[in-house]
Amino acid sequence: MSGAAVNEYHPGLEGVIASETAIANIEGTDGAGGLEYRGYRIEDLADKVSYEETAFLLLHGDLPNREQLREFDGRLRKARAIPEALVTLLGEIPANIHPMDALRSAVSVLSHFDPDVNAAPTDHEANVRKAERMIAQMATAIAYRRRLSKGLPLVPPREDLDHAANFLYMVSGKVPSKTMRDAFDLSLVLYTEHELNASTFSARVTVSTLSDIYSGIVAAIGTLKGPLHGGANEEAWKVLERVGSPDKAESWIQDALARKERIMGFGHRVYKTGDPRARILKEHCIALAKEIGDDRWERIAEPIEKAVTSQKNLPPNVDWPSARLYHYMDLEIEIYTPIFAMARVAGWAAHIIEQLDHNRLMRPRAIYTGPPHRPVRPIEQRS
Ligand code: SDX
């Protein structure tokens, strides 16, 4: 049997190649570094394609032509409604429960009502249909949960709005401006996929046992929640709020670095010279701050970004600017990570389908560090 030597140990699987994938490359296929989705550079996709086109690219292998996009978009718009039982549950879950925990439950419940619930886990076409339904319905579940947890009336989805505009509409009850819709759609495109990050790895490990796509997505949601991963965008906003004003930024960050505090929104396991997504989103943050006439948060963020990048050699990752972007859209901090999840579900699903199409059970080894062999003593002799 071929395979890596069992004695190679890499804490946190740092640097370990655990899969092959045709979905994303975070080294850049020309070796120049950077992020590509199925060969398209993120810089070329950003501002040019919608989240719907990006999701189609990941699920179907290439960007859609006009007819394919019309049909795919039409299926998503028709699939947005969620089961009444889930609406009831989203209203019954206590208000203090974090939206990521509610989303984890919501996707579990969606699986029970999926028309393809009895399809084989390896049924490629059924998995694509399930993925499309999750893309549509996770957005509705997040928006509905937000409103129900605040005692607000539900804002049902509108078929005349695209994915980005419809989500903002369901959350706020107002159709967003083109600027807001475009910036939100861009953030979804940038959050869609990122190779074998922890939540995607979690999804692939789960289905490598031939479990189903819904179980893989629920596992990924639970993984994304952590502040070292998707939860960082929520934590990054808390950093800015703690600082509060531009004139305190420099002293705050110097104190934090002196305390060796982990600054959320900075650093990355793979990107060591900067996250291309952060650079793209920062431009949109500056533009939106200007549009709303309040650049205070940009003036707080800049000294922090300069200090952490120069003094710790840790550039910002995607979560650092996305926190400000969502604030400018009046989105509440509690749904920052659920938004990450509703974008990433297309990437997770593509990886799950890729794993199931060419599966091998994932089962790494561990180095044993426990007590040496010892005899079992009868309970009377145990101290
Ligand atoms: C995402 O993997 C992906 O692709 C993820 C993601 C995706 O799209 O799926 O890109 C999305 O999760 C982005 C990352 C979001 N997380 C954060 O912003 C949380 C803050 N960042 C860190 O916790 C950290 O940078 C990680 C978790 C992102 C990466 O950590 P590593 O590679 O395990 O590095 P490490 O924790 O071992 O740190 C190495 C050194 C340590 O210093 P020493 O103990 O060696 O002196 O760097 C320091 C760390 O203390 N360090 C930081 C820091 N990140 C690392 N110090 C201060 N602030 C930070 N943010």
CSV table of C-alpha atoms and ligand atoms in Angstrom, one decimal:
chain,number,residue,atom,x,y,z
A,1,MET,CA,0.0,0.0,0.0
A,2,SER,CA,1.5,3.4,-1.0
A,3,GLY,CA,1.3,6.3,1.4
A,4,ALA,CA,3.4,8.9,3.4
A,5,ALA,CA,5.8,7.5,6.0
A,6,VAL,CA,3.7,7.2,9.2
A,7,ASN,CA,6.3,9.0,11.3
A,8,GLU,CA,5.9,12.4,9.6
A,9,TYR,CA,4.1,14.6,12.2
A,10,HIS,CA,3.0,18.2,11.3
A,11,PRO,CA,1.1,19.9,14.2
A,12,GLY,CA,-2.1,21.4,12.8
A,13,LEU,CA,-1.4,19.6,9.6
A,14,GLU,CA,0.7,22.6,8.6
A,15,GLY,CA,2.1,22.2,5.1
A,16,VAL,CA,0.5,18.8,4.7
A,17,ILE,CA,-1.1,18.0,1.3
A,18,ALA,CA,-4.3,16.1,2.2
A,19,SER,CA,-6.2,16.2,-1.1
A,20,GLU,CA,-6.1,17.0,-4.8
A,21,THR,CA,-8.5,19.6,-6.0
A,22,ALA,CA,-9.5,21.3,-9.3
A,23,ILE,CA,-11.6,23.9,-7.5
A,24,ALA,CA,-9.2,26.6,-6.1
A,25,ASN,CA,-5.5,27.3,-6.1
A,26,ILE,CA,-4.2,29.7,-3.4
A,27,GLU,CA,-0.6,29.7,-4.8
A,28,GLY,CA,-1.7,31.0,-8.2
A,29,THR,CA,-1.2,28.6,-11.1
A,30,ASP,CA,1.5,30.9,-12.6
A,31,GLY,CA,3.4,30.6,-9.3
A,32,ALA,CA,2.9,34.3,-8.7
A,33,GLY,CA,0.9,33.6,-5.6
A,34,GLY,CA,-2.7,34.6,-5.0
A,35,LEU,CA,-6.2,33.0,-5.3
A,36,GLU,CA,-7.7,31.4,-8.4
A,37,TYR,CA,-11.1,29.7,-8.7
A,38,ARG,CA,-10.9,27.0,-11.4
A,39,GLY,CA,-8.1,29.0,-13.1
A,40,TYR,CA,-9.7,32.4,-12.9
A,41,ARG,CA,-7.7,34.9,-10.8
A,42,ILE,CA,-9.8,36.5,-8.0
A,43,GLU,CA,-8.7,39.9,-9.1
A,44,ASP,CA,-10.2,39.2,-12.6
A,45,LEU,CA,-13.4,37.8,-11.1
A,46,ALA,CA,-13.9,40.5,-8.5
A,47,ASP,CA,-16.3,43.3,-9.8
A,48,LYS,CA,-16.8,41.4,-13.0
A,49,VAL,CA,-18.9,38.3,-12.0
A,50,SER,CA,-21.8,37.9,-9.6
A,51,TYR,CA,-22.0,35.4,-6.7
A,52,GLU,CA,-24.4,33.4,-8.9
A,53,GLU,CA,-21.8,33.1,-11.7
A,54,THR,CA,-19.2,32.2,-9.1
A,55,ALA,CA,-21.3,29.5,-7.5
A,56,PHE,CA,-22.1,28.0,-10.9
A,57,LEU,CA,-18.3,28.1,-11.8
A,58,LEU,CA,-17.5,26.1,-8.6
A,59,LEU,CA,-20.4,23.6,-8.9
A,60,HIS,CA,-20.3,23.1,-12.7
A,61,GLY,CA,-16.7,23.7,-13.6
A,62,ASP,CA,-16.8,26.9,-15.7
A,63,LEU,CA,-18.5,30.3,-15.8
A,64,PRO,CA,-22.0,30.0,-17.2
A,65,ASN,CA,-23.1,31.3,-20.5
A,66,ARG,CA,-26.2,33.6,-20.6
A,67,GLU,CA,-28.7,30.7,-20.9
A,68,GLN,CA,-27.0,28.6,-18.2
A,69,LEU,CA,-26.9,31.6,-15.8
A,70,ARG,CA,-30.6,32.4,-16.5
A,71,GLU,CA,-31.6,28.8,-15.7
A,72,PHE,CA,-29.3,28.5,-12.6
A,73,ASP,CA,-30.4,31.9,-11.2
A,74,GLY,CA,-34.0,30.9,-11.9
A,75,ARG,CA,-33.6,27.7,-9.9
A,76,LEU,CA,-32.0,29.6,-7.0
A,77,ARG,CA,-34.8,32.3,-6.9
A,78,LYS,CA,-37.5,29.6,-6.9
A,79,ALA,CA,-35.8,27.6,-4.1
A,80,ARG,CA,-35.6,30.4,-1.5
A,81,ALA,CA,-38.6,29.5,0.6
A,82,ILE,CA,-37.8,27.4,3.7
A,83,PRO,CA,-40.1,24.8,5.4
A,84,GLU,CA,-42.7,26.1,7.8
A,85,ALA,CA,-41.3,23.8,10.5
A,86,LEU,CA,-38.0,25.5,10.2
A,87,VAL,CA,-39.5,29.0,10.4
A,88,THR,CA,-41.2,27.8,13.6
A,89,LEU,CA,-38.0,26.4,15.0
A,90,LEU,CA,-36.0,29.6,14.1
A,91,GLY,CA,-38.6,31.5,16.2
A,92,GLU,CA,-38.5,29.1,19.1
A,93,ILE,CA,-34.6,29.0,19.5
A,94,PRO,CA,-33.8,31.3,22.4
A,95,ALA,CA,-32.8,34.8,21.3
A,96,ASN,CA,-29.4,34.6,23.0
A,97,ILE,CA,-28.3,31.6,20.9
A,98,HIS,CA,-25.6,32.7,18.4
A,99,PRO,CA,-26.8,32.9,14.8
A,100,MET,CA,-24.0,30.4,13.8
A,101,ASP,CA,-25.5,27.8,16.2
A,102,ALA,CA,-29.0,28.5,14.8
A,103,LEU,CA,-27.6,28.2,11.2
A,104,ARG,CA,-26.1,24.8,12.1
A,105,SER,CA,-29.5,23.6,13.3
A,106,ALA,CA,-31.3,25.2,10.4
A,107,VAL,CA,-29.2,23.3,7.8
A,108,SER,CA,-29.8,20.0,9.7
A,109,VAL,CA,-33.5,20.7,9.5
A,110,LEU,CA,-33.4,21.6,5.8
A,111,SER,CA,-31.9,18.1,5.1
A,112,HIS,CA,-35.0,16.4,6.5
A,113,PHE,CA,-37.2,18.2,4.0
A,114,ASP,CA,-34.9,18.0,0.9
A,115,PRO,CA,-36.7,16.4,-2.0
A,116,ASP,CA,-33.6,14.3,-2.7
A,117,VAL,CA,-33.3,13.2,1.0
A,118,ASN,CA,-33.3,9.5,-0.1
A,119,ALA,CA,-30.7,9.9,-2.8
A,120,ALA,CA,-27.4,8.0,-2.4
A,121,PRO,CA,-24.7,10.2,-0.8
A,122,THR,CA,-22.6,9.7,-4.0
A,123,ASP,CA,-25.4,10.8,-6.4
A,124,HIS,CA,-23.6,13.6,-8.2
A,125,GLU,CA,-26.7,15.2,-9.7
A,126,ALA,CA,-28.7,15.0,-6.5
A,127,ASN,CA,-25.8,16.6,-4.6
A,128,VAL,CA,-25.7,19.5,-7.1
A,129,ARG,CA,-29.5,20.0,-6.6
A,130,LYS,CA,-29.0,19.9,-2.8
A,131,ALA,CA,-26.2,22.4,-3.0
A,132,GLU,CA,-28.3,24.8,-5.1
A,133,ARG,CA,-31.1,24.5,-2.6
A,134,MET,CA,-28.7,25.2,0.4
A,135,ILE,CA,-27.3,28.2,-1.4
A,136,ALA,CA,-30.8,29.7,-1.7
A,137,GLN,CA,-32.2,28.6,1.6
A,138,MET,CA,-29.3,29.3,4.0
A,139,ALA,CA,-29.7,33.0,3.1
A,140,THR,CA,-33.4,32.9,3.9
A,141,ALA,CA,-32.7,31.0,7.2
A,142,ILE,CA,-30.1,33.6,8.3
A,143,ALA,CA,-32.3,36.5,7.5
A,144,TYR,CA,-35.4,35.0,9.1
A,145,ARG,CA,-33.5,34.0,12.2
A,146,ARG,CA,-32.2,37.5,12.6
A,147,ARG,CA,-35.6,39.1,12.4
A,148,LEU,CA,-37.3,36.5,14.6
A,149,SER,CA,-34.7,36.7,17.3
A,150,LYS,CA,-35.4,40.5,17.4
A,151,GLY,CA,-39.2,40.1,17.3
A,152,LEU,CA,-39.4,41.7,13.9
A,153,PRO,CA,-41.9,40.6,11.2
A,154,LEU,CA,-40.4,38.3,8.5
A,155,VAL,CA,-39.5,39.8,5.1
A,156,PRO,CA,-40.2,37.1,2.5
A,157,PRO,CA,-37.8,36.7,-0.4
A,158,ARG,CA,-38.5,38.6,-3.6
A,159,GLU,CA,-38.0,36.7,-6.9
A,160,ASP,CA,-37.3,40.0,-8.7
A,161,LEU,CA,-34.1,40.5,-6.7
A,162,ASP,CA,-30.8,38.7,-7.2
A,163,HIS,CA,-29.0,36.7,-4.4
A,164,ALA,CA,-27.1,39.6,-2.9
A,165,ALA,CA,-29.9,42.2,-3.1
A,166,ASN,CA,-32.5,39.7,-1.9
A,167,PHE,CA,-30.5,38.9,1.2
A,168,LEU,CA,-30.0,42.5,2.2
A,169,TYR,CA,-33.7,43.1,1.5
A,170,MET,CA,-34.8,40.1,3.7
A,171,VAL,CA,-32.6,41.3,6.6
A,172,SER,CA,-33.5,45.0,6.5
A,173,GLY,CA,-36.9,45.2,4.6
A,174,LYS,CA,-35.3,47.7,2.3
A,175,VAL,CA,-34.1,47.1,-1.3
A,176,PRO,CA,-30.3,48.1,-1.1
A,177,SER,CA,-28.7,50.7,-3.3
A,178,LYS,CA,-26.7,49.5,-6.3
A,179,THR,CA,-23.4,50.4,-4.4
A,180,MET,CA,-24.4,48.4,-1.4
A,181,ARG,CA,-25.6,45.5,-3.4
A,182,ASP,CA,-22.5,45.5,-5.5
A,183,ALA,CA,-20.2,45.6,-2.5
A,184,PHE,CA,-22.1,42.8,-0.7
A,185,ASP,CA,-22.1,40.7,-3.9
A,186,LEU,CA,-18.3,41.2,-4.2
A,187,SER,CA,-17.8,40.1,-0.5
A,188,LEU,CA,-19.8,36.9,-1.3
A,189,VAL,CA,-17.6,36.2,-4.3
A,190,LEU,CA,-14.4,36.7,-2.3
A,191,TYR,CA,-15.7,34.5,0.6
A,192,THR,CA,-17.0,31.7,-1.7
A,193,GLU,CA,-14.0,29.4,-1.8
A,194,HIS,CA,-10.5,29.0,-0.4
A,195,GLU,CA,-9.0,25.5,-1.0
A,196,LEU,CA,-8.5,23.3,2.0
A,197,ASN,CA,-9.2,25.7,4.9
A,198,ALA,CA,-10.4,24.2,8.2
A,199,SER,CA,-14.1,24.2,7.4
A,200,THR,CA,-13.7,22.8,3.9
A,201,PHE,CA,-11.3,20.1,5.2
A,202,SER,CA,-14.0,19.3,7.9
A,203,ALA,CA,-16.6,18.9,5.1
A,204,ARG,CA,-14.3,16.6,3.1
A,205,VAL,CA,-13.4,14.5,6.1
A,206,THR,CA,-17.1,14.1,6.9
A,207,VAL,CA,-18.1,12.9,3.5
A,208,SER,CA,-15.0,10.8,3.0
A,209,THR,CA,-16.8,8.2,5.2
A,210,LEU,CA,-19.6,8.2,2.5
A,211,SER,CA,-21.8,10.4,4.8
A,212,ASP,CA,-24.1,12.9,3.0
A,213,ILE,CA,-23.6,16.4,1.8
A,214,TYR,CA,-25.8,17.9,4.5
A,215,SER,CA,-23.8,16.3,7.2
A,216,GLY,CA,-20.7,17.7,5.5
A,217,ILE,CA,-22.1,21.2,5.4
A,218,VAL,CA,-23.2,21.0,9.1
A,219,ALA,CA,-19.7,20.0,10.1
A,220,ALA,CA,-18.3,22.9,8.1
A,221,ILE,CA,-20.6,25.4,9.8
A,222,GLY,CA,-19.5,24.2,13.2
A,223,THR,CA,-15.9,24.5,12.1
A,224,LEU,CA,-16.2,27.9,10.5
A,225,LYS,CA,-17.7,29.4,13.7
A,226,GLY,CA,-14.4,29.4,15.6
A,227,PRO,CA,-12.6,32.8,16.0
A,228,LEU,CA,-9.4,31.5,14.4
A,229,HIS,CA,-11.4,30.9,11.2
A,230,GLY,CA,-14.7,32.4,10.1
A,231,GLY,CA,-15.5,33.9,13.5
A,232,ALA,CA,-12.6,36.3,13.0
A,233,ASN,CA,-14.7,38.8,11.1
A,234,GLU,CA,-17.0,39.3,14.1
A,235,GLU,CA,-13.9,39.6,16.3
A,236,ALA,CA,-12.2,42.0,14.0
A,237,TRP,CA,-15.2,44.4,14.4
A,238,LYS,CA,-14.9,44.1,18.2
A,239,VAL,CA,-11.3,45.3,17.9
A,240,LEU,CA,-12.3,48.4,16.1
A,241,GLU,CA,-15.2,49.0,18.6
A,242,ARG,CA,-12.7,48.6,21.5
A,243,VAL,CA,-10.4,51.3,20.0
A,244,GLY,CA,-13.4,53.5,19.3
A,245,SER,CA,-11.7,56.6,17.9
A,246,PRO,CA,-8.8,57.3,15.5
A,247,ASP,CA,-6.7,59.2,18.0
A,248,LYS,CA,-6.6,56.1,20.3
A,249,ALA,CA,-5.6,53.6,17.5
A,250,GLU,CA,-1.8,53.9,17.6
A,251,SER,CA,-1.5,53.6,21.4
A,252,TRP,CA,-4.1,50.8,21.5
A,253,ILE,CA,-2.3,48.6,19.0
A,254,GLN,CA,1.1,49.2,20.6
A,255,ASP,CA,-0.2,48.2,24.0
A,256,ALA,CA,-1.9,45.1,22.4
A,257,LEU,CA,1.2,44.1,20.6
A,258,ALA,CA,3.2,44.6,23.8
A,259,ARG,CA,0.7,42.3,25.6
A,260,LYS,CA,1.3,39.8,22.7
A,261,GLU,CA,-2.5,39.9,22.0
A,262,ARG,CA,-3.7,38.0,19.0
A,263,ILE,CA,-5.2,40.7,16.7
A,264,MET,CA,-8.2,39.2,15.0
A,265,GLY,CA,-8.3,39.7,11.2
A,266,PHE,CA,-4.5,39.4,10.8
A,267,GLY,CA,-2.3,36.5,9.8
A,268,HIS,CA,-2.9,33.4,7.7
A,269,ARG,CA,-1.7,29.9,7.8
A,270,VAL,CA,-0.9,30.0,4.0
A,271,TYR,CA,-0.7,33.6,2.9
A,272,LYS,CA,2.4,35.1,4.3
A,273,THR,CA,2.8,38.1,2.1
A,274,GLY,CA,-0.9,39.2,2.3
A,275,ASP,CA,-4.4,38.1,1.4
A,276,PRO,CA,-5.4,39.3,-2.0
A,277,ARG,CA,-9.1,39.4,-0.9
A,278,ALA,CA,-8.2,41.9,1.9
A,279,ARG,CA,-6.6,44.2,-0.7
A,280,ILE,CA,-9.7,44.1,-2.9
A,281,LEU,CA,-12.2,44.6,0.0
A,282,LYS,CA,-10.2,47.5,1.5
A,283,GLU,CA,-10.7,49.6,-1.7
A,284,HIS,CA,-14.5,49.0,-1.3
A,285,CYS,CA,-14.4,49.9,2.4
A,286,ILE,CA,-12.8,53.3,1.5
A,287,ALA,CA,-15.4,53.9,-1.2
A,288,LEU,CA,-18.3,53.0,1.0
A,289,ALA,CA,-17.0,55.0,3.9
A,290,LYS,CA,-16.8,58.0,1.6
A,291,GLU,CA,-20.4,57.4,0.3
A,292,ILE,CA,-21.9,57.3,3.8
A,293,GLY,CA,-19.7,60.2,4.8
A,294,ASP,CA,-18.0,58.6,7.8
A,295,ASP,CA,-14.4,57.5,7.4
A,296,ARG,CA,-13.8,57.1,11.2
A,297,TRP,CA,-13.5,53.4,11.1
A,298,GLU,CA,-11.0,53.6,8.2
A,299,ARG,CA,-8.9,56.0,10.2
A,300,ILE,CA,-9.0,53.6,13.2
A,301,ALA,CA,-8.2,50.6,11.0
A,302,GLU,CA,-5.2,52.1,9.1
A,303,PRO,CA,-2.8,52.6,12.0
A,304,ILE,CA,-3.7,49.1,13.4
A,305,GLU,CA,-3.1,47.5,9.9
A,306,LYS,CA,0.2,49.4,9.5
A,307,ALA,CA,1.5,48.3,13.0
A,308,VAL,CA,0.5,44.6,12.8
A,309,THR,CA,1.8,44.3,9.2
A,310,SER,CA,5.1,46.0,9.9
A,311,GLN,CA,5.9,45.0,13.5
A,312,LYS,CA,4.5,41.4,13.4
A,313,ASN,CA,4.9,40.8,9.7
A,314,LEU,CA,1.3,39.8,9.7
A,315,PRO,CA,-0.8,41.4,6.9
A,316,PRO,CA,-4.6,41.6,7.2
A,317,ASN,CA,-6.7,38.6,6.0
A,318,VAL,CA,-10.1,38.8,4.4
A,319,ASP,CA,-11.9,39.2,7.7
A,320,TRP,CA,-10.2,42.5,8.6
A,321,PRO,CA,-11.9,44.6,5.9
A,322,SER,CA,-15.1,42.6,5.7
A,323,ALA,CA,-16.0,43.6,9.2
A,324,ARG,CA,-16.0,47.3,8.2
A,325,LEU,CA,-17.8,46.6,4.9
A,326,TYR,CA,-20.7,44.9,6.7
A,327,HIS,CA,-20.8,47.7,9.2
A,328,TYR,CA,-21.2,50.2,6.4
A,329,MET,CA,-24.2,48.1,5.2
A,330,ASP,CA,-25.8,48.3,8.6
A,331,LEU,CA,-25.5,44.6,9.0
A,332,GLU,CA,-25.3,43.5,12.6
A,333,ILE,CA,-22.1,41.9,13.9
A,334,GLU,CA,-23.9,38.7,14.9
A,335,ILE,CA,-24.5,37.8,11.2
A,336,TYR,CA,-21.0,38.5,9.9
A,337,THR,CA,-20.0,34.9,10.2
A,338,PRO,CA,-23.3,33.5,9.0
A,339,ILE,CA,-22.8,35.6,5.9
A,340,PHE,CA,-19.3,34.0,5.5
A,341,ALA,CA,-21.1,30.6,5.7
A,342,MET,CA,-23.8,31.5,3.2
A,343,ALA,CA,-21.1,32.5,0.7
A,344,ARG,CA,-18.8,29.6,1.4
A,345,VAL,CA,-21.5,26.9,1.1
A,346,ALA,CA,-20.9,26.9,-2.7
A,347,GLY,CA,-17.2,26.1,-2.1
A,348,TRP,CA,-17.9,23.6,0.6
A,349,ALA,CA,-20.5,21.8,-1.7
A,350,ALA,CA,-18.0,21.8,-4.6
A,351,HIS,CA,-15.4,20.2,-2.5
A,352,ILE,CA,-17.9,17.6,-1.0
A,353,ILE,CA,-19.0,16.7,-4.6
A,354,GLU,CA,-15.3,16.4,-5.7
A,355,GLN,CA,-14.5,14.3,-2.7
A,356,LEU,CA,-17.5,11.9,-3.2
A,357,ASP,CA,-16.8,11.7,-7.0
A,358,HIS,CA,-13.3,10.3,-6.2
A,359,ASN,CA,-13.4,9.2,-2.6
A,360,ARG,CA,-10.8,7.8,-0.3
A,361,LEU,CA,-11.5,7.7,3.5
A,362,MET,CA,-9.5,10.3,5.3
A,363,ARG,CA,-7.9,8.7,8.4
A,364,PRO,CA,-4.6,10.3,9.6
A,365,ARG,CA,-2.5,8.9,12.5
A,366,ALA,CA,-1.5,10.3,15.9
A,367,ILE,CA,1.7,10.0,17.9
A,368,TYR,CA,0.8,8.4,21.2
A,369,THR,CA,2.0,10.4,24.3
A,370,GLY,CA,-0.1,8.7,27.0
A,371,PRO,CA,0.9,6.3,29.8
A,372,PRO,CA,3.0,3.2,28.9
A,373,HIS,CA,1.4,-0.2,29.0
A,374,ARG,CA,0.1,-1.1,32.5
A,375,PRO,CA,-2.1,-3.9,34.0
A,376,VAL,CA,-5.7,-3.4,35.0
A,377,ARG,CA,-6.1,-3.4,38.8
A,378,PRO,CA,-9.3,-4.5,40.6
A,379,ILE,CA,-11.2,-1.5,41.9
A,380,GLU,CA,-10.3,-2.3,45.5
A,381,GLN,CA,-6.6,-1.7,44.6
A,382,ARG,CA,-7.2,1.6,42.9
A,383,SER,CA,-6.2,4.7,44.9
B,1,SDX,C1,-9.8,32.6,7.7
B,1,SDX,O1,-7.3,28.8,6.0
B,1,SDX,C2,-8.0,29.6,5.3
B,1,SDX,O2,-7.9,29.7,4.1
B,1,SDX,C3,-8.9,30.5,6.1
B,1,SDX,C4,-9.6,31.6,5.4
B,1,SDX,C5,-10.6,31.1,4.4
B,1,SDX,O3,-10.9,31.8,3.5
B,1,SDX,O4,-11.2,30.0,4.6
B,1,SDX,O5,-8.7,32.4,4.8
B,1,SDX,C6,-10.4,32.4,6.4
B,1,SDX,O6,-10.0,31.9,8.6
B,1,SDX,C7,-8.7,33.7,7.8
B,1,SDX,C8,-8.0,33.7,9.2
B,1,SDX,C9,-9.0,34.4,10.2
B,1,SDX,N1,-8.4,34.2,11.6
B,1,SDX,C10,-7.9,35.3,12.2
B,1,SDX,O7,-7.9,36.4,11.8
B,1,SDX,C11,-7.6,35.0,13.7
B,1,SDX,C12,-6.2,35.7,14.0
B,1,SDX,N2,-5.2,35.0,13.2
B,1,SDX,C13,-4.5,34.0,13.9
B,1,SDX,O8,-5.0,33.3,14.9
B,1,SDX,C14,-3.6,33.2,12.9
B,1,SDX,O9,-2.9,34.1,12.2
B,1,SDX,C15,-4.2,32.1,12.1
B,1,SDX,C16,-5.0,31.2,12.9
B,1,SDX,C17,-5.0,32.7,11.0
B,1,SDX,C18,-3.0,31.3,11.5
B,1,SDX,O10,-2.3,30.8,12.5
B,1,SDX,P1,-1.1,29.8,12.4
B,1,SDX,O11,-0.6,29.6,11.0
B,1,SDX,O12,-1.4,28.6,13.2
B,1,SDX,O13,0.0,30.6,13.1
B,1,SDX,P2,0.3,30.6,14.7
B,1,SDX,O14,-1.0,30.8,15.4
B,1,SDX,O15,1.1,29.4,15.0
B,1,SDX,O16,1.1,31.9,14.9
B,1,SDX,C19,2.5,32.0,14.5
B,1,SDX,C20,3.0,33.2,15.3
B,1,SDX,C21,2.7,33.1,16.8
B,1,SDX,O17,3.7,33.9,17.5
B,1,SDX,P3,4.7,33.1,18.4
B,1,SDX,O18,3.9,32.3,19.4
B,1,SDX,O19,5.5,32.1,17.4
B,1,SDX,O20,5.6,34.2,18.9
B,1,SDX,O21,2.4,34.4,14.8
B,1,SDX,C22,1.6,35.0,15.9
B,1,SDX,C23,1.4,33.9,16.9
B,1,SDX,O22,1.3,34.5,18.2
B,1,SDX,N3,0.3,35.4,15.4
B,1,SDX,C24,-0.3,36.5,15.7
B,1,SDX,C25,-1.5,36.5,15.0
B,1,SDX,N4,-1.5,35.4,14.2
B,1,SDX,C26,-0.4,34.7,14.4
B,1,SDX,N5,0.0,37.4,16.6
B,1,SDX,C27,-0.9,38.5,16.8
B,1,SDX,N6,-2.0,38.5,16.0
B,1,SDX,C28,-2.4,37.6,15.1
B,1,SDX,N7,-3.5,37.7,14.4
